[in-house]
Coordinates of C-alpha atoms in Angstrom, one line a residue:
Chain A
X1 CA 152.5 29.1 43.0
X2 CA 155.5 30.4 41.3
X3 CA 154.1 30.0 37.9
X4 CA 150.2 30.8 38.8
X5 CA 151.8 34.7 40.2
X6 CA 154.0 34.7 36.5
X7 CA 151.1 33.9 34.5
X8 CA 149.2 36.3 36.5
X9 CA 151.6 39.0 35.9
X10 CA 151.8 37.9 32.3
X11 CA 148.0 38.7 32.1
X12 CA 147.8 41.6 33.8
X13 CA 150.5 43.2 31.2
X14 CA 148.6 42.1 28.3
X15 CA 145.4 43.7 29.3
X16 CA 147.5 47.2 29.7
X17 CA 148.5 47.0 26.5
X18 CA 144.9 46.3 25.0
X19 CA 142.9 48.0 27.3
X20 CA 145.9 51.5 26.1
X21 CA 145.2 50.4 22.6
X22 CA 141.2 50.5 23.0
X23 CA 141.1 53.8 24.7
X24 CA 143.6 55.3 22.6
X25 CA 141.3 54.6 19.8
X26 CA 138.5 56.1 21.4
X27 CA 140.3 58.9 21.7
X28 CA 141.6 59.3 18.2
X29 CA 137.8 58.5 16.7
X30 CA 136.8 61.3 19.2
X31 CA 139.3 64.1 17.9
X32 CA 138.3 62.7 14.0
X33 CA 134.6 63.5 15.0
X34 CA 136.2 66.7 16.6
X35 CA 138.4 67.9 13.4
X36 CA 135.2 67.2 10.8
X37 CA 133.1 70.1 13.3
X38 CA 135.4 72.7 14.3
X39 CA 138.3 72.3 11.6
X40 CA 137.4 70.8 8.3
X41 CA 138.7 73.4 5.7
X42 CA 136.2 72.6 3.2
X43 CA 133.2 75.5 2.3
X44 CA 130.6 73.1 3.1
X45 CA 131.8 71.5 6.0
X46 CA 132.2 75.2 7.5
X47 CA 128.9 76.3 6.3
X48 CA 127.2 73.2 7.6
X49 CA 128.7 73.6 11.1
X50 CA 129.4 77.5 11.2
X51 CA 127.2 78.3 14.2
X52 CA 128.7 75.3 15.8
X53 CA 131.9 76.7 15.2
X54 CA 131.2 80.2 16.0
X55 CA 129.0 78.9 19.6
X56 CA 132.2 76.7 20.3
X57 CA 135.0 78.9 20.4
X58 CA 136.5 77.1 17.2
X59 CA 138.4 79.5 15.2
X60 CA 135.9 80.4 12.6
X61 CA 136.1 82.4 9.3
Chain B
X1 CA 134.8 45.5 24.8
X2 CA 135.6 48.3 26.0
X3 CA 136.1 50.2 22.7
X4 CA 132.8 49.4 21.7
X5 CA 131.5 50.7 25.4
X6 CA 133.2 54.0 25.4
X7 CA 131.5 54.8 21.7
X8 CA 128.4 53.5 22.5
X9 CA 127.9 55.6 25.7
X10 CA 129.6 58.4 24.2
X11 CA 126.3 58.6 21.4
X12 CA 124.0 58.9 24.5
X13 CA 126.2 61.7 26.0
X14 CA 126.8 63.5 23.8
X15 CA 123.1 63.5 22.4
X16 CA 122.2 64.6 25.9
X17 CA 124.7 67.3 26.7
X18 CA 124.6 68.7 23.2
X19 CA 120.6 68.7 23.5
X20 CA 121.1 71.1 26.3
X21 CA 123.7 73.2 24.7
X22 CA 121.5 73.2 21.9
X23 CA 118.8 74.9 23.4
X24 CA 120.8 77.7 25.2
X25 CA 122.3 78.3 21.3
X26 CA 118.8 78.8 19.7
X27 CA 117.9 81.3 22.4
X28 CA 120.9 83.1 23.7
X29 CA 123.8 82.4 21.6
X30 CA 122.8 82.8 17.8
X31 CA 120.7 85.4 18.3
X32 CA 123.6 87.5 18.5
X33 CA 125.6 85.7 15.4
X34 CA 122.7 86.5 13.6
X35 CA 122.0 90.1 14.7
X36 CA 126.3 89.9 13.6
X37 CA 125.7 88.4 10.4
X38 CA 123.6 91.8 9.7
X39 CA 126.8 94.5 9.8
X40 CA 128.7 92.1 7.4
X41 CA 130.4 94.2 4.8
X42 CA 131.2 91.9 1.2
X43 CA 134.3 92.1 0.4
X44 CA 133.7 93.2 -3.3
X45 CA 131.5 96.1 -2.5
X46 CA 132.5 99.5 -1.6
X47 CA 132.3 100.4 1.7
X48 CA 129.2 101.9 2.5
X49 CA 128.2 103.1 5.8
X50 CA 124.5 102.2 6.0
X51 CA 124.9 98.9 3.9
X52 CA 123.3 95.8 5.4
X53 CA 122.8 92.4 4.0
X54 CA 119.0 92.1 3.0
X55 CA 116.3 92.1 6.1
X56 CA 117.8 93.5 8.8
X57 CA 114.5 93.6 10.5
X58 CA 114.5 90.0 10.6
X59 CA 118.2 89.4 12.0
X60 CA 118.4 87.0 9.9
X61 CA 120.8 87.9 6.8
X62 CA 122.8 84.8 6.2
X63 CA 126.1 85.4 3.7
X64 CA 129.5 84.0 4.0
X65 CA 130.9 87.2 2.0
X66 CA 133.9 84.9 1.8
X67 CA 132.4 82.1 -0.3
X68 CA 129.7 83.1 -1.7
X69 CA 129.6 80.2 -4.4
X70 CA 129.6 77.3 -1.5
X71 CA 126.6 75.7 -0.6
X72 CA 125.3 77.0 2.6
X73 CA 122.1 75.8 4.6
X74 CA 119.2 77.4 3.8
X75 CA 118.3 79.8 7.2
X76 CA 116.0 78.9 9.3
X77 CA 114.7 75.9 10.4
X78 CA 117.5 74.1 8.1
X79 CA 120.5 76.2 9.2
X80 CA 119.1 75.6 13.1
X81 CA 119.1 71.7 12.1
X82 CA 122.8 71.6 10.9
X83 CA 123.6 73.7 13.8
X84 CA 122.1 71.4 15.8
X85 CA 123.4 68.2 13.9
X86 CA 127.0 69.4 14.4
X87 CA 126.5 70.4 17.9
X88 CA 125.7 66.4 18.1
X89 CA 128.7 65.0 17.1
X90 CA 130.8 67.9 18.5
X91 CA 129.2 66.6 21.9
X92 CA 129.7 62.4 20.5
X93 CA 133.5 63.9 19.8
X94 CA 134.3 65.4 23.3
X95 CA 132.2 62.6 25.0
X96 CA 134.3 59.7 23.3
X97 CA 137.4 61.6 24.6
X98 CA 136.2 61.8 28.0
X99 CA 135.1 58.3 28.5
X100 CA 138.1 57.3 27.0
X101 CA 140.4 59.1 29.4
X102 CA 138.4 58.4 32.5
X103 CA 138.5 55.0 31.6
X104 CA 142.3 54.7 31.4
X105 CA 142.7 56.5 34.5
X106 CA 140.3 54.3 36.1
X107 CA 141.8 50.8 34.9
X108 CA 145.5 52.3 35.8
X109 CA 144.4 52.6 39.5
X110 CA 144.9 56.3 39.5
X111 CA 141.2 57.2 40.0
X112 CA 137.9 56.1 40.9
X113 CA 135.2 58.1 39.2
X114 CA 132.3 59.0 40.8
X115 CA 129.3 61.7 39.7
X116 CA 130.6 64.2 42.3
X117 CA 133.9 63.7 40.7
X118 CA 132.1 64.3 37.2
X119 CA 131.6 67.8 38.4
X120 CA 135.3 68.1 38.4
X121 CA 135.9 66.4 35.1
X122 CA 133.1 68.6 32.8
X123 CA 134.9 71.8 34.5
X124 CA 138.0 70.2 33.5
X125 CA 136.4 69.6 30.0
X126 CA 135.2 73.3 30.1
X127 CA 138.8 74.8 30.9
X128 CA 140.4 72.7 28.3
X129 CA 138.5 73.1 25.3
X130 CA 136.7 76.4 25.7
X131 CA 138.5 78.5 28.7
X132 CA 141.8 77.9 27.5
X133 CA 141.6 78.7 24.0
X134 CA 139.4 81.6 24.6
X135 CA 141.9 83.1 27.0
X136 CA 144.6 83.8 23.8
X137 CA 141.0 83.7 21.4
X138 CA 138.0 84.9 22.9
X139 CA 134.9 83.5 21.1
X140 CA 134.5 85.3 17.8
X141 CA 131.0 87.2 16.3
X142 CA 131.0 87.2 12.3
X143 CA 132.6 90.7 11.0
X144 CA 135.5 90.7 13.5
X145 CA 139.0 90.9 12.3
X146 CA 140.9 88.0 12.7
X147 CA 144.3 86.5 12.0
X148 CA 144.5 83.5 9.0
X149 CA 142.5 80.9 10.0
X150 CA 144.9 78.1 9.9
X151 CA 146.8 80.2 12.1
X152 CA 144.2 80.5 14.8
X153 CA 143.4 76.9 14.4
X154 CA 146.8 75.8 14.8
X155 CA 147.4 77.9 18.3
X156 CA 143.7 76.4 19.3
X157 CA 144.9 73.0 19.3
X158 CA 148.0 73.8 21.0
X159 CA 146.0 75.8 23.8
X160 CA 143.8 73.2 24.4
X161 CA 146.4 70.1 24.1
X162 CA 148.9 71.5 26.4
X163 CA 146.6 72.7 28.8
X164 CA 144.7 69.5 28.7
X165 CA 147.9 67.5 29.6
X166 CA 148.6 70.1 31.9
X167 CA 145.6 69.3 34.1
X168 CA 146.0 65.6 33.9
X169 CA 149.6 66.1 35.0
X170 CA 148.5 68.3 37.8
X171 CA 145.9 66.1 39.2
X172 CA 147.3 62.1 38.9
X173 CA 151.4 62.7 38.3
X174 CA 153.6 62.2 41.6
X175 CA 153.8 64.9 43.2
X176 CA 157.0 65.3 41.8
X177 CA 156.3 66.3 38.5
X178 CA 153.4 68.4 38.9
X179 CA 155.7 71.4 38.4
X180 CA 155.8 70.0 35.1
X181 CA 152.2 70.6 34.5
X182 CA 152.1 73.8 35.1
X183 CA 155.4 74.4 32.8
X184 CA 152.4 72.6 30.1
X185 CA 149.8 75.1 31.4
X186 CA 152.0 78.3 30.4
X187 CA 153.5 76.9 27.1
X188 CA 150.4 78.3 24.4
X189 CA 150.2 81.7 26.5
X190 CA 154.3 82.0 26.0
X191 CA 154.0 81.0 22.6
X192 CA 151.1 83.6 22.4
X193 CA 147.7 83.7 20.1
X194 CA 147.8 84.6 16.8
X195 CA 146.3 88.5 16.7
X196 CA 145.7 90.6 13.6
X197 CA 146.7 94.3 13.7
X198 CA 144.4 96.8 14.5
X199 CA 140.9 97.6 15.6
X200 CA 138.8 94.8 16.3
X201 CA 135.9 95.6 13.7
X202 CA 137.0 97.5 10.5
X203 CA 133.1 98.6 9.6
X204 CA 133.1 101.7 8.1
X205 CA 130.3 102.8 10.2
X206 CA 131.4 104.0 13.6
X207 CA 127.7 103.3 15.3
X208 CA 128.0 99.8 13.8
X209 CA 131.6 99.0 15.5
X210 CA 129.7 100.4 18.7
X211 CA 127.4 98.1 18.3
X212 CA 129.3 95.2 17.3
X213 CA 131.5 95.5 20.2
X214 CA 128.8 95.0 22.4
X215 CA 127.0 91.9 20.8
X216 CA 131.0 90.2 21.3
X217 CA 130.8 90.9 24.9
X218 CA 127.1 89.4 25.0
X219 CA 128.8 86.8 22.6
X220 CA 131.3 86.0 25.0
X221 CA 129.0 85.8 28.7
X222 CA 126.4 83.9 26.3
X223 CA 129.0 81.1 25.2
X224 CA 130.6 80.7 28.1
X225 CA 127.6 80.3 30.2
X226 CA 126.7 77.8 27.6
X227 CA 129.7 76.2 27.4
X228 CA 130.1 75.6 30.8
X229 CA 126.3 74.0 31.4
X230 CA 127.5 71.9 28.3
X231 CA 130.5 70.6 30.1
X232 CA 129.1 69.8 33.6
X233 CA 126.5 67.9 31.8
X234 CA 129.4 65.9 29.8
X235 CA 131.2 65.9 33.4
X236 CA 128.6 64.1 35.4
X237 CA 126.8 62.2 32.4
X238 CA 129.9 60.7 31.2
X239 CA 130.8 59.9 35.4
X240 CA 127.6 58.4 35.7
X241 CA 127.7 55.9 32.7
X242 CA 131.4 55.4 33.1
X243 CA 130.6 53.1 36.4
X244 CA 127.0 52.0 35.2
X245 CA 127.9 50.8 31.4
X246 CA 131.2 51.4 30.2
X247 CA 133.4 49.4 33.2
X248 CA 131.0 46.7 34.0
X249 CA 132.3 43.8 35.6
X250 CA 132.0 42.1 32.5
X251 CA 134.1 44.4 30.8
X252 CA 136.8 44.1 34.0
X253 CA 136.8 40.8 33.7
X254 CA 137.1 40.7 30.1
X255 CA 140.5 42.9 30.6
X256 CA 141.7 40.5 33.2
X257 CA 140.8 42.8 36.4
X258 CA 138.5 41.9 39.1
X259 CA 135.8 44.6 40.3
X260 CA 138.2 45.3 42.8
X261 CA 141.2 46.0 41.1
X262 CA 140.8 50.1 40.6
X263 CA 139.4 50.5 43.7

Protein backbone atom coordinates (compact mmCIF):
# COMPACT_ATOMS: atom_id res chain seq x y z
CA UNK A 1 0.00 0.00 0.00
CA UNK A 2 2.86 2.13 1.29
CA UNK A 3 4.82 1.77 -1.84
CA UNK A 4 1.69 1.75 -4.51
CA UNK A 5 0.74 5.68 -2.76
CA UNK A 6 4.90 6.56 -3.20
CA UNK A 7 5.00 5.45 -6.56
CA UNK A 8 1.89 7.15 -7.13
CA UNK A 9 3.15 10.31 -5.91
CA UNK A 10 6.36 9.74 -7.72
CA UNK A 11 4.20 9.78 -10.95
CA UNK A 12 2.09 12.33 -10.41
CA UNK A 13 5.40 14.67 -9.92
CA UNK A 14 6.81 13.60 -13.04
CA UNK A 15 3.89 14.44 -15.14
CA UNK A 16 4.04 18.22 -13.61
CA UNK A 17 7.24 18.61 -14.69
CA UNK A 18 6.52 17.31 -18.35
CA UNK A 19 3.24 18.33 -18.75
CA UNK A 20 5.08 22.49 -17.40
CA UNK A 21 7.77 21.66 -19.87
CA UNK A 22 5.18 20.88 -22.93
CA UNK A 23 3.08 23.97 -22.32
CA UNK A 24 5.84 26.12 -21.63
CA UNK A 25 6.96 25.28 -25.08
CA UNK A 26 3.73 26.03 -26.51
CA UNK A 27 3.98 29.09 -25.18
CA UNK A 28 7.36 30.12 -26.24
CA UNK A 29 6.57 28.71 -30.10
CA UNK A 30 3.49 30.97 -29.69
CA UNK A 31 5.39 34.33 -28.68
CA UNK A 32 8.18 33.24 -31.69
CA UNK A 33 5.09 33.22 -34.08
CA UNK A 34 4.09 36.40 -32.25
CA UNK A 35 7.61 38.37 -32.42
CA UNK A 36 8.03 37.42 -36.44
CA UNK A 37 4.30 39.50 -36.94
CA UNK A 38 4.20 42.35 -34.75
CA UNK A 39 8.10 42.88 -34.00
CA UNK A 40 10.53 41.58 -36.47
CA UNK A 41 12.80 44.68 -37.23
CA UNK A 42 13.53 43.68 -40.72
CA UNK A 43 11.92 46.02 -43.91
CA UNK A 44 10.41 43.08 -45.27
CA UNK A 45 9.01 41.43 -42.44
CA UNK A 46 7.28 44.93 -41.56
CA UNK A 47 6.24 45.48 -45.03
CA UNK A 48 4.82 42.01 -45.28
CA UNK A 49 2.78 42.31 -42.06
CA UNK A 50 2.26 46.20 -41.85
CA UNK A 51 -1.49 46.18 -41.93
CA UNK A 52 -1.35 43.44 -39.45
CA UNK A 53 0.65 45.44 -37.41
CA UNK A 54 -1.11 48.67 -37.80
CA UNK A 55 -4.97 46.57 -37.31
CA UNK A 56 -3.24 44.99 -34.15
CA UNK A 57 -2.16 47.65 -32.09
CA UNK A 58 1.59 46.55 -32.60
CA UNK A 59 3.74 49.45 -32.46
CA UNK A 60 4.27 50.16 -36.06
CA UNK A 61 6.57 52.49 -38.06
CA UNK B 1 1.11 14.54 -26.45
CA UNK B 2 0.05 17.37 -25.35
CA UNK B 3 2.57 19.65 -27.06
CA UNK B 4 1.66 18.33 -30.27
CA UNK B 5 -2.29 18.89 -29.28
CA UNK B 6 -1.97 22.44 -28.18
CA UNK B 7 -0.12 23.33 -31.82
CA UNK B 8 -2.32 21.39 -33.68
CA UNK B 9 -5.57 22.98 -32.39
CA UNK B 10 -3.93 26.19 -32.19
CA UNK B 11 -3.63 26.01 -36.54
CA UNK B 12 -7.54 25.53 -36.59
CA UNK B 13 -8.04 28.52 -34.17
CA UNK B 14 -6.34 30.61 -35.18
CA UNK B 15 -7.24 30.05 -38.94
CA UNK B 16 -10.87 30.59 -37.69
CA UNK B 17 -10.62 33.64 -35.55
CA UNK B 18 -8.13 35.34 -37.79
CA UNK B 19 -10.63 34.56 -40.76
CA UNK B 20 -13.12 36.63 -38.97
CA UNK B 21 -10.77 39.38 -37.99
CA UNK B 22 -9.84 39.26 -41.47
CA UNK B 23 -12.84 40.19 -42.86
CA UNK B 24 -13.75 43.08 -40.51
CA UNK B 25 -9.93 44.44 -41.60
CA UNK B 26 -10.74 44.48 -45.45
CA UNK B 27 -13.92 46.33 -44.73
CA UNK B 28 -13.62 48.54 -41.75
CA UNK B 29 -10.18 48.71 -40.69
CA UNK B 30 -7.80 49.31 -43.68
CA UNK B 31 -9.88 51.40 -45.34
CA UNK B 32 -8.86 53.97 -43.10
CA UNK B 33 -4.96 52.95 -43.17
CA UNK B 34 -5.30 53.44 -46.60
CA UNK B 35 -7.26 56.68 -46.87
CA UNK B 36 -3.93 57.44 -44.12
CA UNK B 37 -1.41 56.20 -46.25
CA UNK B 38 -2.77 59.20 -48.68
CA UNK B 39 -1.58 62.40 -46.39
CA UNK B 40 1.86 60.68 -46.01
CA UNK B 41 4.55 63.37 -46.41
CA UNK B 42 8.27 61.67 -47.69
CA UNK B 43 10.67 62.62 -45.64
CA UNK B 44 13.06 64.02 -48.42
CA UNK B 45 10.55 66.26 -49.95
CA UNK B 46 9.72 69.72 -48.98
CA UNK B 47 6.81 70.12 -47.31
CA UNK B 48 4.07 70.88 -49.48
CA UNK B 49 0.63 71.48 -48.43
CA UNK B 50 -1.45 69.88 -51.14
CA UNK B 51 1.15 66.95 -51.83
CA UNK B 52 -0.34 63.46 -51.87
CA UNK B 53 1.18 60.25 -52.79
CA UNK B 54 -0.07 59.32 -56.41
CA UNK B 55 -4.07 58.38 -56.67
CA UNK B 56 -5.69 59.80 -54.04
CA UNK B 57 -8.92 59.08 -55.66
CA UNK B 58 -8.29 55.52 -55.32
CA UNK B 59 -7.13 55.51 -51.44
CA UNK B 60 -4.83 53.47 -52.32
CA UNK B 61 -1.18 55.15 -52.30
CA UNK B 62 1.04 52.59 -50.83
CA UNK B 63 4.81 54.15 -49.66
CA UNK B 64 6.76 53.37 -46.60
CA UNK B 65 8.49 56.97 -47.00
CA UNK B 66 10.83 55.38 -44.52
CA UNK B 67 12.20 52.61 -46.69
CA UNK B 68 11.59 53.20 -49.72
CA UNK B 69 14.32 50.62 -51.20
CA UNK B 70 12.58 47.51 -49.22
CA UNK B 71 10.49 45.20 -50.94
CA UNK B 72 6.89 45.90 -50.19
CA UNK B 73 3.79 43.82 -51.44
CA UNK B 74 2.45 44.97 -54.43
CA UNK B 75 -1.27 46.75 -53.38
CA UNK B 76 -4.08 45.16 -53.80
CA UNK B 77 -5.01 41.82 -53.92
CA UNK B 78 -1.26 40.90 -52.92
CA UNK B 79 -0.90 43.45 -50.05
CA UNK B 80 -4.61 42.12 -48.80
CA UNK B 81 -3.06 38.41 -49.01
CA UNK B 82 0.02 39.17 -46.69
CA UNK B 83 -2.24 41.04 -44.60
CA UNK B 84 -4.25 38.36 -44.37
CA UNK B 85 -1.32 35.66 -44.15
CA UNK B 86 0.05 37.49 -41.09
CA UNK B 87 -3.19 37.95 -39.58
CA UNK B 88 -2.99 33.95 -39.66
CA UNK B 89 -0.21 33.19 -37.72
CA UNK B 90 -0.78 36.30 -35.53
CA UNK B 91 -4.12 34.40 -34.62
CA UNK B 92 -1.80 30.50 -34.64
CA UNK B 93 0.55 32.84 -32.19
CA UNK B 94 -2.03 34.08 -29.62
CA UNK B 95 -4.05 30.72 -30.09
CA UNK B 96 -0.84 28.45 -29.06
CA UNK B 97 -0.56 30.79 -25.98
CA UNK B 98 -4.06 30.39 -24.99
CA UNK B 99 -4.35 26.72 -25.23
CA UNK B 100 -1.21 26.44 -23.63
CA UNK B 101 -2.16 28.42 -20.52
CA UNK B 102 -5.62 27.02 -20.23
CA UNK B 103 -4.17 23.81 -20.37
CA UNK B 104 -1.80 24.27 -17.48
CA UNK B 105 -4.42 25.79 -15.46
CA UNK B 106 -6.56 22.92 -16.19
CA UNK B 107 -4.09 19.96 -15.42
CA UNK B 108 -3.01 22.03 -12.07
CA UNK B 109 -6.64 21.68 -10.72
CA UNK B 110 -7.11 25.48 -10.69
CA UNK B 111 -9.79 25.54 -13.45
CA UNK B 112 -12.19 23.70 -15.46
CA UNK B 113 -12.68 25.29 -18.82
CA UNK B 114 -15.82 25.43 -20.31
CA UNK B 115 -17.21 27.60 -23.60
CA UNK B 116 -19.06 30.00 -21.22
CA UNK B 117 -15.87 30.30 -19.51
CA UNK B 118 -14.18 31.01 -23.02
CA UNK B 119 -16.11 34.14 -23.06
CA UNK B 120 -14.16 35.13 -20.16
CA UNK B 121 -10.74 34.02 -21.44
CA UNK B 122 -10.97 35.79 -25.29
CA UNK B 123 -11.96 39.10 -23.10
CA UNK B 124 -9.17 38.27 -21.08
CA UNK B 125 -7.10 37.79 -24.34
CA UNK B 126 -8.61 41.17 -25.61
CA UNK B 127 -7.56 43.22 -22.44
CA UNK B 128 -4.17 41.82 -22.47
CA UNK B 129 -2.87 42.15 -25.85
CA UNK B 130 -4.87 45.00 -27.31
CA UNK B 131 -6.72 47.01 -24.26
CA UNK B 132 -3.72 47.17 -22.31
CA UNK B 133 -1.28 48.35 -24.65
CA UNK B 134 -3.62 50.71 -26.27
CA UNK B 135 -4.40 52.33 -22.98
CA UNK B 136 -0.50 53.94 -22.80
CA UNK B 137 -0.56 53.43 -27.13
CA UNK B 138 -3.70 53.83 -28.71
CA UNK B 139 -3.77 51.99 -32.14
CA UNK B 140 -1.68 54.04 -34.62
CA UNK B 141 -2.90 55.39 -38.46
CA UNK B 142 0.31 55.85 -40.80
CA UNK B 143 1.52 59.69 -40.62
CA UNK B 144 1.17 59.99 -36.79
CA UNK B 145 4.09 61.05 -34.75
CA UNK B 146 5.37 58.53 -32.75
CA UNK B 147 8.25 57.79 -30.32
CA UNK B 148 11.31 55.30 -31.63
CA UNK B 149 9.94 52.29 -32.39
CA UNK B 150 12.01 50.03 -30.24
CA UNK B 151 10.88 52.20 -27.67
CA UNK B 152 7.16 51.68 -28.18
CA UNK B 153 7.78 48.01 -28.73
CA UNK B 154 9.67 47.59 -25.61
CA UNK B 155 6.72 49.38 -23.27
CA UNK B 156 4.15 47.03 -25.45
CA UNK B 157 5.53 43.93 -24.25
CA UNK B 158 5.74 45.22 -20.75
CA UNK B 159 1.96 46.41 -20.93
CA UNK B 160 0.79 43.37 -22.07
CA UNK B 161 3.16 40.88 -19.86
CA UNK B 162 2.46 42.55 -16.71
CA UNK B 163 -1.03 42.95 -17.15
CA UNK B 164 -1.39 39.51 -18.45
CA UNK B 165 0.14 38.08 -15.18
CA UNK B 166 -1.85 40.46 -13.49
CA UNK B 167 -5.13 38.82 -14.59
CA UNK B 168 -3.94 35.32 -14.04
CA UNK B 169 -2.86 36.39 -10.54
CA UNK B 170 -6.28 38.02 -9.96
CA UNK B 171 -8.34 35.18 -11.05
CA UNK B 172 -6.46 31.57 -9.73
CA UNK B 173 -3.87 33.10 -6.83
CA UNK B 174 -5.09 32.62 -2.99
CA UNK B 175 -6.82 35.10 -2.17
CA UNK B 176 -3.97 36.33 -0.44
CA UNK B 177 -1.90 37.52 -3.10
CA UNK B 178 -4.39 38.98 -5.41
CA UNK B 179 -3.26 42.42 -4.18
CA UNK B 180 -0.28 41.42 -5.86
CA UNK B 181 -2.00 41.37 -9.14
CA UNK B 182 -3.16 44.40 -9.18
CA UNK B 183 0.43 45.86 -7.97
CA UNK B 184 1.21 43.85 -11.77
CA UNK B 185 -1.84 45.63 -13.34
CA UNK B 186 -0.40 49.32 -12.48
CA UNK B 187 3.40 48.64 -13.06
CA UNK B 188 3.49 49.62 -17.25
CA UNK B 189 0.99 52.67 -16.59
CA UNK B 190 3.66 53.84 -13.62
CA UNK B 191 6.42 53.20 -15.75
CA UNK B 192 4.36 55.17 -18.36
CA UNK B 193 4.25 54.84 -22.48
CA UNK B 194 6.72 56.14 -24.49
CA UNK B 195 5.16 59.69 -26.06
CA UNK B 196 6.89 61.97 -28.62
CA UNK B 197 6.62 65.68 -28.07
CA UNK B 198 4.16 67.63 -29.69
CA UNK B 199 1.17 67.53 -31.90
CA UNK B 200 -0.06 64.30 -32.89
CA UNK B 201 0.28 64.80 -36.87
CA UNK B 202 3.03 67.33 -38.04
CA UNK B 203 1.27 67.70 -41.86
CA UNK B 204 1.85 70.91 -42.94
CA UNK B 205 -1.65 71.17 -44.09
CA UNK B 206 -4.01 72.15 -41.33
CA UNK B 207 -7.33 70.53 -43.21
CA UNK B 208 -5.21 67.37 -43.56
CA UNK B 209 -4.36 67.06 -39.57
CA UNK B 210 -8.20 67.72 -39.30
CA UNK B 211 -8.77 65.06 -41.16
CA UNK B 212 -6.28 62.74 -39.96
CA UNK B 213 -7.42 63.13 -36.51
CA UNK B 214 -10.61 61.91 -37.29
CA UNK B 215 -9.68 58.69 -39.47
CA UNK B 216 -7.52 57.80 -35.73
CA UNK B 217 -10.58 58.02 -33.86
CA UNK B 218 -12.53 55.80 -36.65
CA UNK B 219 -9.05 53.85 -36.49
CA UNK B 220 -9.38 53.27 -32.94
CA UNK B 221 -13.63 52.24 -32.60
CA UNK B 222 -12.73 50.18 -35.92
CA UNK B 223 -9.85 48.02 -34.17
CA UNK B 224 -11.19 47.69 -31.21
CA UNK B 225 -14.42 46.41 -32.34
CA UNK B 226 -12.43 44.06 -34.33
CA UNK B 227 -10.18 43.19 -31.92
CA UNK B 228 -12.56 42.33 -29.57
CA UNK B 229 -14.85 39.88 -31.98
CA UNK B 230 -11.28 38.45 -32.75
CA UNK B 231 -10.73 37.56 -29.13
CA UNK B 232 -14.15 36.09 -28.11
CA UNK B 233 -13.84 33.98 -31.06
CA UNK B 234 -10.09 32.84 -29.74
CA UNK B 235 -12.00 32.77 -26.17
CA UNK B 236 -14.64 30.31 -26.90
CA UNK B 237 -12.91 28.39 -29.89
CA UNK B 238 -9.91 27.64 -28.06
CA UNK B 239 -12.57 26.60 -24.73
CA UNK B 240 -14.29 24.45 -26.96
CA UNK B 241 -11.38 22.44 -28.49
CA UNK B 242 -9.47 22.64 -25.22
CA UNK B 243 -12.05 19.83 -23.69
CA UNK B 244 -12.88 18.22 -27.19
CA UNK B 245 -9.15 17.62 -28.60
CA UNK B 246 -6.46 18.98 -26.75
CA UNK B 247 -7.22 17.13 -23.00
CA UNK B 248 -8.61 13.97 -24.22
CA UNK B 249 -8.57 11.22 -21.90
CA UNK B 250 -5.86 9.84 -23.86
CA UNK B 251 -3.81 12.72 -23.35
CA UNK B 252 -4.81 12.54 -19.31
CA UNK B 253 -3.80 9.37 -19.18
CA UNK B 254 -0.79 9.76 -21.01
CA UNK B 255 0.28 12.53 -18.18
CA UNK B 256 -0.56 10.11 -15.51
CA UNK B 257 -4.15 11.82 -14.52
CA UNK B 258 -7.45 10.22 -14.74
CA UNK B 259 -10.50 12.16 -16.41
CA UNK B 260 -11.27 13.00 -13.03
CA UNK B 261 -8.34 14.49 -11.75
CA UNK B 262 -8.99 18.44 -12.77
CA UNK B 263 -12.43 18.21 -12.07
Amino acid sequence: MTTQVSSAQHAKTHVKVSSLAQTAAAVIFGAVVLFAVGFLPTDAAHNAAHDTRHAMAFPCH
Amino acid sequence: MLFRRIILNALLVGVVASFVFSLLQVYVVNPIIFASETYEVPEEAAPVADHHHGEEAAGHSHSHHHDEEAWAPEDGIERTAYTMSANVFAGIGYAAILLAVMSQLSLQGLTRVSVLKGVAWGLGGFIVFFGAPAIGIPPEIPGIEAAPVEHRQLWWMLAAGAVAVGLLVLAFAPLKFKALGLVAIAIPYLVSAPHPEGPAFSHPDPAAVVALTDLHQQFIVTTSVSNLLFWLVMGVMSAWVLNRWVLTPSVLKGLGQDETANA
